[in-house]
Coordinates of N, CA and C in Angstrom, one line a residue:
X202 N -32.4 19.0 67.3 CA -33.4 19.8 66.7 C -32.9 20.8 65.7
X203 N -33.3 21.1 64.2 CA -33.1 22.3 63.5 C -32.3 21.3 62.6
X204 N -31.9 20.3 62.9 CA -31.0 19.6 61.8 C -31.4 19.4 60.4
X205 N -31.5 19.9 59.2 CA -31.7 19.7 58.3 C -31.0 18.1 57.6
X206 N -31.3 17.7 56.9 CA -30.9 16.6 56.0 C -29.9 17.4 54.8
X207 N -29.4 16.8 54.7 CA -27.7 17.2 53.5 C -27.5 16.2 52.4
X208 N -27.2 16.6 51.8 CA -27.3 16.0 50.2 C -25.7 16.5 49.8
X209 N -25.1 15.4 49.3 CA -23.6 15.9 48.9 C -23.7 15.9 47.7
X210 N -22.2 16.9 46.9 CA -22.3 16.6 45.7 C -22.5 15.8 45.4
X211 N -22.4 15.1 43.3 CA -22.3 14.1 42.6 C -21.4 13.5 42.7
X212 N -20.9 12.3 42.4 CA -19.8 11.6 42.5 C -19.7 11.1 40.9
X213 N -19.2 10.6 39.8 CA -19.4 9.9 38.5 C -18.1 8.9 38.7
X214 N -18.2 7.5 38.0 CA -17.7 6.6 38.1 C -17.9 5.9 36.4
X215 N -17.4 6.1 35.8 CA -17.1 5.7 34.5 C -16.2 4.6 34.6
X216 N -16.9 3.7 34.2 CA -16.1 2.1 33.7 C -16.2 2.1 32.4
X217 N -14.8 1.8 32.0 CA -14.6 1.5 30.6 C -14.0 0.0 30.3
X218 N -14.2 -0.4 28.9 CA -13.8 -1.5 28.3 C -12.2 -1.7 28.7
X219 N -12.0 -3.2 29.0 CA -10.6 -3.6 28.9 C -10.1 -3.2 28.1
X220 N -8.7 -3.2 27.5 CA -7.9 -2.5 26.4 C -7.8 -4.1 25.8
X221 N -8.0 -3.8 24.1 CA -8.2 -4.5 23.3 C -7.5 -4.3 21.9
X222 N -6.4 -4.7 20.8 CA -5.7 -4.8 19.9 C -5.7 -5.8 19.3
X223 N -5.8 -4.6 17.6 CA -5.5 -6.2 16.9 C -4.4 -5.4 15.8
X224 N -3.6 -6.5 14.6 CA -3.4 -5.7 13.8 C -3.5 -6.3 12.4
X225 N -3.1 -5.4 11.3 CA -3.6 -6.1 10.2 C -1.9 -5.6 9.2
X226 N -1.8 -6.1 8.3 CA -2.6 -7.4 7.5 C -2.3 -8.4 8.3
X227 N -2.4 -9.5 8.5 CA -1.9 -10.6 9.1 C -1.2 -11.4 8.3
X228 N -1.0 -11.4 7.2 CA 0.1 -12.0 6.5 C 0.6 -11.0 4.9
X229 N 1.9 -11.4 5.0 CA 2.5 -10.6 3.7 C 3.9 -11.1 3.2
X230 N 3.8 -11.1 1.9 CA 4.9 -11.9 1.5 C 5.5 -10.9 0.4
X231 N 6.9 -10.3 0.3 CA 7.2 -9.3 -0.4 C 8.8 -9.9 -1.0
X232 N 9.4 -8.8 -2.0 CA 10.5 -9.0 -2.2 C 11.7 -8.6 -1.4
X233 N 12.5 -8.8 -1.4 CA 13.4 -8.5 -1.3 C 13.9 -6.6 -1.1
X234 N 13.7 -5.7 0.1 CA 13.6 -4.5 -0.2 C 12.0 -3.8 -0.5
X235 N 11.0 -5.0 -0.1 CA 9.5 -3.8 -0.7 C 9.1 -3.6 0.6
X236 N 7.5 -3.1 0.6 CA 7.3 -2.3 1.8 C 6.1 -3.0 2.7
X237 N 6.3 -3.3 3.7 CA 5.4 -3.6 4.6 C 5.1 -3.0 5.9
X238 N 3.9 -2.6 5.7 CA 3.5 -1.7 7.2 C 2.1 -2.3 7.9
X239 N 2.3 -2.7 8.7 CA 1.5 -3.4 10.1 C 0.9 -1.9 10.6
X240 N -0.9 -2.4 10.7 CA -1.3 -1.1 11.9 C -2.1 -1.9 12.5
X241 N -1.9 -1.2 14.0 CA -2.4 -1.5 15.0 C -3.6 -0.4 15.1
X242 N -4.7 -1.3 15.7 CA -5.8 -0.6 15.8 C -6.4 -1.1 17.5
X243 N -5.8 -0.1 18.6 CA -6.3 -0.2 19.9 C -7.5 0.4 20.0
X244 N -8.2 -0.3 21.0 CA -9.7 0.6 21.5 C -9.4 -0.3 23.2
X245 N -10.3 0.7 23.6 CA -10.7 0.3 25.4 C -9.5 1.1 26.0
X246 N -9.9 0.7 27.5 CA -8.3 1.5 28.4 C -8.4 2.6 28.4
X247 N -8.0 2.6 29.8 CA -8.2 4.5 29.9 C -6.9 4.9 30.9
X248 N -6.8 5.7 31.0 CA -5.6 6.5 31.9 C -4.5 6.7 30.2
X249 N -3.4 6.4 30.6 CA -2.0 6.5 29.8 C -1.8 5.2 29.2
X250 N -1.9 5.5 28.1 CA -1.9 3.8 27.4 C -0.7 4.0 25.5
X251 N -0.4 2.8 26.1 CA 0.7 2.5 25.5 C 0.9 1.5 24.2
X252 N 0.9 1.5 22.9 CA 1.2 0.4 22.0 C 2.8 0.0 22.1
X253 N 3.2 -1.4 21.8 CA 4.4 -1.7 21.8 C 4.6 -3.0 20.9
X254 N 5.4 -2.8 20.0 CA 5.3 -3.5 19.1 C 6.5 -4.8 19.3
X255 N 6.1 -6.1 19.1 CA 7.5 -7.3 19.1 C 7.6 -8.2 18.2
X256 N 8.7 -8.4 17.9 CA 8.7 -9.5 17.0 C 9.1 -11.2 17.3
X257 N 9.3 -12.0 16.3 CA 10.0 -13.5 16.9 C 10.1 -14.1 16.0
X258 N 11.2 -15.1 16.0 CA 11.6 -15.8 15.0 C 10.8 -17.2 14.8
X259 N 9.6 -17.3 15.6 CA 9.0 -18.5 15.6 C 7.4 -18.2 15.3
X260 N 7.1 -17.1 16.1 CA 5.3 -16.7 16.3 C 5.0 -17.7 17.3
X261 N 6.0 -18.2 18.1 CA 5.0 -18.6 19.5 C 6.1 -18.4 20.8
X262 N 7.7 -18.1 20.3 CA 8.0 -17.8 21.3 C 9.1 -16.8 21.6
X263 N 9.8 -16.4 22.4 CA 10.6 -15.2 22.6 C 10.7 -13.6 21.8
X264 N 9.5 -13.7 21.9 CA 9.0 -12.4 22.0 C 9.7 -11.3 22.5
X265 N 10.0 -10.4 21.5 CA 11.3 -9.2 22.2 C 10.0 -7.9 21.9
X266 N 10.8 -7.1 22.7 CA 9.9 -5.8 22.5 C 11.0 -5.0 21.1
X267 N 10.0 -4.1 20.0 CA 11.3 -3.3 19.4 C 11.3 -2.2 19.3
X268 N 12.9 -1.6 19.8 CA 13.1 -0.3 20.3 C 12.7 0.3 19.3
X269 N 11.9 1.6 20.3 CA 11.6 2.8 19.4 C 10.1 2.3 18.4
X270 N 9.7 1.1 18.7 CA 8.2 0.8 18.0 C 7.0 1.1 18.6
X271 N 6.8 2.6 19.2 CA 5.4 2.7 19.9 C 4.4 3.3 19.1
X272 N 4.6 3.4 18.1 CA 3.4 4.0 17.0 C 2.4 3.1 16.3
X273 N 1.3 2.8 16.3 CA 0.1 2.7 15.6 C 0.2 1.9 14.4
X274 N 1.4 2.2 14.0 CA 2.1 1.9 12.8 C 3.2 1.2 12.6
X275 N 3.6 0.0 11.7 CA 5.4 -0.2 11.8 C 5.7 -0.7 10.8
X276 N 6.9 -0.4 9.8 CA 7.2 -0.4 8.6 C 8.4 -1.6 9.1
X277 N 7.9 -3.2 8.8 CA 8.9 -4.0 9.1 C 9.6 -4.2 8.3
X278 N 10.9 -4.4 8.2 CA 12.0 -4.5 8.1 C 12.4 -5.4 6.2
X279 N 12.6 -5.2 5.2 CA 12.6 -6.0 4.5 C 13.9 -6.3 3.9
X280 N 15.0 -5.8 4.3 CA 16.3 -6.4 3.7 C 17.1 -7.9 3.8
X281 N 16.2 -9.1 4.6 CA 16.8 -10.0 4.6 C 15.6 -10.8 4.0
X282 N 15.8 -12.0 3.4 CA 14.9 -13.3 3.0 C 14.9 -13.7 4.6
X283 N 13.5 -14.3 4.6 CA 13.0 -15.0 5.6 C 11.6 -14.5 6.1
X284 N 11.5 -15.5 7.3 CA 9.9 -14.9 7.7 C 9.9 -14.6 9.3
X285 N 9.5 -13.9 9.5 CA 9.4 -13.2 11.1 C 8.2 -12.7 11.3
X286 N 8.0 -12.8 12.6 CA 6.4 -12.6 12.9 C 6.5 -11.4 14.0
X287 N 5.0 -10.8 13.8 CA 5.2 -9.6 14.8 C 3.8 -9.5 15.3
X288 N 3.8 -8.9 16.6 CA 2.6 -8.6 17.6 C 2.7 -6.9 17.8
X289 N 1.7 -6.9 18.3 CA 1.6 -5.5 19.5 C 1.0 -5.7 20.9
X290 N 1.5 -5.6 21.5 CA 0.9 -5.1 23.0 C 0.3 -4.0 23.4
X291 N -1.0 -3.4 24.1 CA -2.0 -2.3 24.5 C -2.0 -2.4 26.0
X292 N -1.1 -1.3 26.4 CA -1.3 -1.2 28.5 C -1.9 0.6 28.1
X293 N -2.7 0.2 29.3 CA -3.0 1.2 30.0 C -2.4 1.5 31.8
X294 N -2.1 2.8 32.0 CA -2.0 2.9 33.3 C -3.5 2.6 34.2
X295 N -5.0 2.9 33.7 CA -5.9 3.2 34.4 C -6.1 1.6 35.4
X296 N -6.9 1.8 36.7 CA -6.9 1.0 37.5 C -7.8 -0.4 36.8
X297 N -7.2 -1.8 36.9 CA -8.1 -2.8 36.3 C -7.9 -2.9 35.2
X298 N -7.2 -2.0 34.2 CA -7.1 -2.0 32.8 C -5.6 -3.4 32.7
X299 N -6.0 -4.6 32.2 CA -5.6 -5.3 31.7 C -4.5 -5.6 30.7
X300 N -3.1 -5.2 30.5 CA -2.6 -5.2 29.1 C -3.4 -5.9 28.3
X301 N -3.4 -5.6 26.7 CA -3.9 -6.6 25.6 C -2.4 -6.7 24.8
X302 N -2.7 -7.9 24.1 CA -1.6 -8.6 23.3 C -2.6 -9.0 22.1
X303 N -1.9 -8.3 20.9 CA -2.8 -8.7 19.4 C -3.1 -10.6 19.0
X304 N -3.2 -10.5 17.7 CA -3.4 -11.0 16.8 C -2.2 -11.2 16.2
X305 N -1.2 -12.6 15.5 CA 0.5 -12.2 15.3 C 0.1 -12.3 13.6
X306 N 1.0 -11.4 13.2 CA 0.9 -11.2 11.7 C 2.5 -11.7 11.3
X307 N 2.6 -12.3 10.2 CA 3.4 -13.1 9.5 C 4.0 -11.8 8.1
X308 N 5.2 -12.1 8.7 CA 6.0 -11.4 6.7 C 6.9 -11.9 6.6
X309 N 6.8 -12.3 5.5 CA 7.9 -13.0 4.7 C 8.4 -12.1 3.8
X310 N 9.8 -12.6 3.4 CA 11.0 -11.4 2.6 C 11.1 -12.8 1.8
X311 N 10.8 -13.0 0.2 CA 11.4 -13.3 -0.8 C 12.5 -12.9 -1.8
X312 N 13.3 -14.2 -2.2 CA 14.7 -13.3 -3.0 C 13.7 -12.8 -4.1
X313 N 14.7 -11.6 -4.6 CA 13.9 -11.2 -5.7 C 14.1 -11.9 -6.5
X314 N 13.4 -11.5 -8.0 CA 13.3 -13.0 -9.2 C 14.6 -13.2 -9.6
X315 N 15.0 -14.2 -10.6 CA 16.1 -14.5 -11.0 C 15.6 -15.4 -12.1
X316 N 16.4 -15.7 -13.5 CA 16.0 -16.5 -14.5 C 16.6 -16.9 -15.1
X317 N 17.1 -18.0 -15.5 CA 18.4 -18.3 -16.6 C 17.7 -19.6 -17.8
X318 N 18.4 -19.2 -18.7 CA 17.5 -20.4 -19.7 C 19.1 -21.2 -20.6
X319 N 18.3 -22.6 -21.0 CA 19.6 -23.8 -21.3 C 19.3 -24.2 -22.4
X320 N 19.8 -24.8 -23.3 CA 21.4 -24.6 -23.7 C 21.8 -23.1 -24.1
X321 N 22.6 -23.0 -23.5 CA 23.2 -21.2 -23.8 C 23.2 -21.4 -25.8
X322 N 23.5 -22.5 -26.4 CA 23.8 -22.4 -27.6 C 23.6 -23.9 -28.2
X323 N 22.5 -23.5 -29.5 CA 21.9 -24.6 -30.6 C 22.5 -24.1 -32.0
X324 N 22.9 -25.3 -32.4 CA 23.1 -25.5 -34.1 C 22.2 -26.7 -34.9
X325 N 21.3 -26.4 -35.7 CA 20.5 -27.3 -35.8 C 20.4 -27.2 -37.5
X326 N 20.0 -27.9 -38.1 CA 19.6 -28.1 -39.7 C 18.3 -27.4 -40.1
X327 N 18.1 -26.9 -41.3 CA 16.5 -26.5 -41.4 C 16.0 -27.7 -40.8
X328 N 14.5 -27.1 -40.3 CA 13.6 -28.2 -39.6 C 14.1 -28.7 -38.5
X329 N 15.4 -28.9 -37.8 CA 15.8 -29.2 -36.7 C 15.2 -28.6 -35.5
X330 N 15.5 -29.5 -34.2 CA 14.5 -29.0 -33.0 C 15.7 -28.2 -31.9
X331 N 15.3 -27.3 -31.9 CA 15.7 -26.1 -30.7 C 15.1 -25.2 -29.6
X332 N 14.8 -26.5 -28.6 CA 13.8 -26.8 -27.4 C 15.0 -25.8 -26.3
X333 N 14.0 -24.2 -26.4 CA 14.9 -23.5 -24.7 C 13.8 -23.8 -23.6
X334 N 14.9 -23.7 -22.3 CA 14.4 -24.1 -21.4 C 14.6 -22.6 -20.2
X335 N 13.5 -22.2 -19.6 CA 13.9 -20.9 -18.4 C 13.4 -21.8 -17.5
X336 N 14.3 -21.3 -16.1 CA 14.5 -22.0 -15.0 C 14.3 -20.6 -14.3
X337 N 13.4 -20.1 -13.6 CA 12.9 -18.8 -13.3 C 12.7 -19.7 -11.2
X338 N 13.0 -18.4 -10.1 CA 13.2 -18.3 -9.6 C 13.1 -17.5 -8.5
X339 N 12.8 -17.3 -7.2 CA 12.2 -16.4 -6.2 C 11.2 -15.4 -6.8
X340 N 11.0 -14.5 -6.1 CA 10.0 -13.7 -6.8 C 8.6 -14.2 -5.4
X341 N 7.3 -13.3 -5.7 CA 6.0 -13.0 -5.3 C 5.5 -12.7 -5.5
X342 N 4.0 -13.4 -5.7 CA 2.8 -12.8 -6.2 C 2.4 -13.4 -7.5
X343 N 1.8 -12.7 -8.4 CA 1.7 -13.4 -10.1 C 2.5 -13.0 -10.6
X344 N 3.5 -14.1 -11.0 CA 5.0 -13.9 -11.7 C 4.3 -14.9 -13.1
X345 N 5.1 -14.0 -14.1 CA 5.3 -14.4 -15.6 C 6.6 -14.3 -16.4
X346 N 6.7 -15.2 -17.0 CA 8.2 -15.3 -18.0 C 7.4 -15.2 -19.5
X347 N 8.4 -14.5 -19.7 CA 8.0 -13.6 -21.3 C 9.8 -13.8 -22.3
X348 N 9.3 -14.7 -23.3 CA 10.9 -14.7 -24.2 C 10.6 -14.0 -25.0
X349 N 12.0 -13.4 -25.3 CA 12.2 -12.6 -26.0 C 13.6 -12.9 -27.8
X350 N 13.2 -12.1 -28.3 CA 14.6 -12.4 -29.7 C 14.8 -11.1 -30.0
X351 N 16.4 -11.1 -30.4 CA 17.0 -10.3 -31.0 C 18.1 -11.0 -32.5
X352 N 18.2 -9.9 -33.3 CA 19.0 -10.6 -34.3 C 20.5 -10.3 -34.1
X353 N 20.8 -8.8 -33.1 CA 22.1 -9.1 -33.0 C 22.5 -9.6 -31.6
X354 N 21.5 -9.7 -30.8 CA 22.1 -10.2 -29.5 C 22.2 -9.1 -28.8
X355 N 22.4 -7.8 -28.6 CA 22.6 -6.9 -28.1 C 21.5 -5.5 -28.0
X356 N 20.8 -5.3 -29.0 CA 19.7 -4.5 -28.5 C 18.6 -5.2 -30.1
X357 N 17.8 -4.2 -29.9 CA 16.2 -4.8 -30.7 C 15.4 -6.0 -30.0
X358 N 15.4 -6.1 -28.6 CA 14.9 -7.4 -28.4 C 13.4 -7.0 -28.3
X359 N 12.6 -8.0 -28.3 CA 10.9 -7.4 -28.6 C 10.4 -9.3 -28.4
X360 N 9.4 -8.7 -27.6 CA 8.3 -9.7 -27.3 C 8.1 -11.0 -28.3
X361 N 8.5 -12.4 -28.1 CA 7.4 -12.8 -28.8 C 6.4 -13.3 -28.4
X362 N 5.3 -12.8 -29.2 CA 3.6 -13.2 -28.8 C 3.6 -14.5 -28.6
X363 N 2.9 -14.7 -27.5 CA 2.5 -15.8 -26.7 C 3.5 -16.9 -26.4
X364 N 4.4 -16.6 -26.3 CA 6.1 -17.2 -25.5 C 6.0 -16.9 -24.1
X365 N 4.9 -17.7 -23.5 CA 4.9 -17.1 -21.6 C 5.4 -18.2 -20.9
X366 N 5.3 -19.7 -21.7 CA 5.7 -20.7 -21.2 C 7.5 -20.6 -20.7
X367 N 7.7 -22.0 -19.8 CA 9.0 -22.2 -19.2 C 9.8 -22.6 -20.7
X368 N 9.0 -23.2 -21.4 CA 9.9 -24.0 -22.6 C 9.7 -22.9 -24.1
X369 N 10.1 -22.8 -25.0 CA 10.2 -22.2 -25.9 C 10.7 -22.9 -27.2
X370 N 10.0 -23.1 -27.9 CA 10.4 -24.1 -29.6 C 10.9 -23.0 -30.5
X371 N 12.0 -22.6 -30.8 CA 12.4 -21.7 -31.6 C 12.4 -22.1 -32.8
X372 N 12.1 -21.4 -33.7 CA 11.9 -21.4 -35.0 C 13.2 -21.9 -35.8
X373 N 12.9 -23.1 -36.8 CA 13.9 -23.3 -37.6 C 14.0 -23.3 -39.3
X374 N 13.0 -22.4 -39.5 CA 12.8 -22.6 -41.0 C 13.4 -21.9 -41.7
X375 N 14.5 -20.9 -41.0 CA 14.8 -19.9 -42.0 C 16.6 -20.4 -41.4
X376 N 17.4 -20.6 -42.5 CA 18.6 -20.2 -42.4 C 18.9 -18.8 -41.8
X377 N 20.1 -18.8 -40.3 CA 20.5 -17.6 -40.3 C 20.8 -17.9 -38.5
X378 N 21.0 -17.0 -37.4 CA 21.6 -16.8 -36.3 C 20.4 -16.1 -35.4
X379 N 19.7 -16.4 -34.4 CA 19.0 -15.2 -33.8 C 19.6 -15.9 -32.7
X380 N 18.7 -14.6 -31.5 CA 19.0 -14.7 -30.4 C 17.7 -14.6 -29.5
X381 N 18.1 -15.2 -28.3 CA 17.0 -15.5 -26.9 C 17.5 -14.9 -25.9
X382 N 16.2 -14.7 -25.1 CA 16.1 -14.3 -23.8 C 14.7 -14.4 -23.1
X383 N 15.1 -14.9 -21.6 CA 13.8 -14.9 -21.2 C 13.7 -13.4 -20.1
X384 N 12.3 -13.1 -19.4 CA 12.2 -12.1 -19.1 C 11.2 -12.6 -18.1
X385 N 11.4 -12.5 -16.2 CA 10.6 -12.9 -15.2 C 10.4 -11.4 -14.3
X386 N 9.1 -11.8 -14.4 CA 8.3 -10.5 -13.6 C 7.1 -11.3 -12.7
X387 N 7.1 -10.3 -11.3 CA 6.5 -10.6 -10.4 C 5.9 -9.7 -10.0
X388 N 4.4 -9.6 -9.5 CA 3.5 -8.7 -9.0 C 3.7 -8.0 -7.5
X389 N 4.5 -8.7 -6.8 CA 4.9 -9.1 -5.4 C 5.7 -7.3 -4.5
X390 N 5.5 -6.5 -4.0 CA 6.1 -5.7 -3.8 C 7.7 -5.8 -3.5
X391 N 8.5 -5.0 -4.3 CA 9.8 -4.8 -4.5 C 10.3 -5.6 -5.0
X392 N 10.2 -6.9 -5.8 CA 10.2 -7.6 -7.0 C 10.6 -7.2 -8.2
X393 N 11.8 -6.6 -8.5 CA 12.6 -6.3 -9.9 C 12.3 -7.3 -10.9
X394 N 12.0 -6.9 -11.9 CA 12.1 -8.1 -13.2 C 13.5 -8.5 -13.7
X395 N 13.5 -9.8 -14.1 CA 14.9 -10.6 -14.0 C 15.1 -10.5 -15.4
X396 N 15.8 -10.5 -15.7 CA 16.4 -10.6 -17.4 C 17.3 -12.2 -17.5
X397 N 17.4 -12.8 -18.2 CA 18.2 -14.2 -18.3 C 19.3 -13.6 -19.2
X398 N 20.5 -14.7 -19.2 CA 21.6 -14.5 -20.4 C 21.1 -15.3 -21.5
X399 N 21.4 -15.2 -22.8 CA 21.3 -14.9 -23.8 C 21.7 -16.1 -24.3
X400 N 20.7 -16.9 -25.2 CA 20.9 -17.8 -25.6 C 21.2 -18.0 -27.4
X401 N 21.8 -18.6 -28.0 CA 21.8 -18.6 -29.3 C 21.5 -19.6 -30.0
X402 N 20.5 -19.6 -31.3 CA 20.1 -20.6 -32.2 C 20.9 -20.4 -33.6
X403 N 21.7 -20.8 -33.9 CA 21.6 -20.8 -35.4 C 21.4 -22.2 -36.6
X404 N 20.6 -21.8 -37.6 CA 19.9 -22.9 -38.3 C 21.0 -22.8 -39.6
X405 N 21.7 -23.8 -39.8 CA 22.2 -24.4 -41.2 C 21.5 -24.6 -42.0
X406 N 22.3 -24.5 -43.4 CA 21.5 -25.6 -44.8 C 21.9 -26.8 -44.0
X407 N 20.6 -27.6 -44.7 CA 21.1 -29.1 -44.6 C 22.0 -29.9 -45.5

């Protein structure tokens, strides 16, 4: 008898989303030395949760974790040619929380450009044909070859207009000695422009 009825505190019980990652860009192709940075973008998971970043020489297997890669962020590696693939993994300590494993993103390291043009040396007659040839090389992105002339071979060299092609018809109407070069550029991050060696035409009397 006198027993009242009792009501206890509140209890709250928050369920949250599995832990879920992805990362971006998913592919990149750069030079030799340029910059590539992967971000991870975690949501879900609760308690203590952890990004860990791995790479592989295949993108399907042996998967290593890399030391000292727990940030959000990761600036992969670009000093060798080749391509390597990389993930992230998302743990949480909280109960039920699932690790997640991303999305694998692709980078490729190209040699930087390179360019050389043939026959190093023409002697031809007025009106004679003096067909150069550039043989252009590694590089990324929208690459262009641009020839160039000088009259001593050593400095003054300057564009000529509309010389973007691989082949180049150098002019033979004037008696006298000039000089060539070609010039390859790429849009591709860390992609140096390539300079070729120097080619020579000189036009005789006939």
């Amino acid at each position: 008898g006198g027993c009242d009825a009792a009501t206890s505190n509140t209890a709250t019980v928050t369920v949250t989303p599995d832990p879920t990652v992805s990362i971006t860009p998913s592919s990149s192709t750069v030079c030799v030395g340029g910059s590539v940075t992967l971000t991870a973008t975690p949501s879900g998971g609760t308690g203590t949760c952890t990004v860990q970043w791995q790479s592989s020489a295949n993108g399907t297997s042996g998967w290593a974790n890399i030391s000292g890669a727990t940030n959000t962020t990761y600036n992969a590696p670009t000093s060798s040619v080749g391509t390597i693939y990389y993930r992230a993994t998302y743990s949480c300590t909280g109960g039920g929380c699932d690790a997640a494993t991303s999305n694998t993103a692709t980078v490729t390291v190209s040699p930087d450009p390179t360019v050389s043009i043939t026959p190093s040396s023409s002697t031809v007659c007025l009106g004679g044909s003096a067909t150069l040839t550039a043989t252009p090389s590694g590089g990324t992105g929208t690459c262009t070859v641009q020839w160039q002339s000088s009259s001593n071979g050593t400095s003054g060299w300057a564009d000529i207009s509309g010389a973007t092609n691989t082949t180049y018809n150098a002019p033979t109407s004037s008696v006298g000695t000039l000089y060539y070069r070609a010039t390859y550029s790429c849009t591709g991050g860390g992609c140096d422009a390539a300079t070729s060696n120097t080619a020579t035409v000189t036009v005789t009397p006939d």
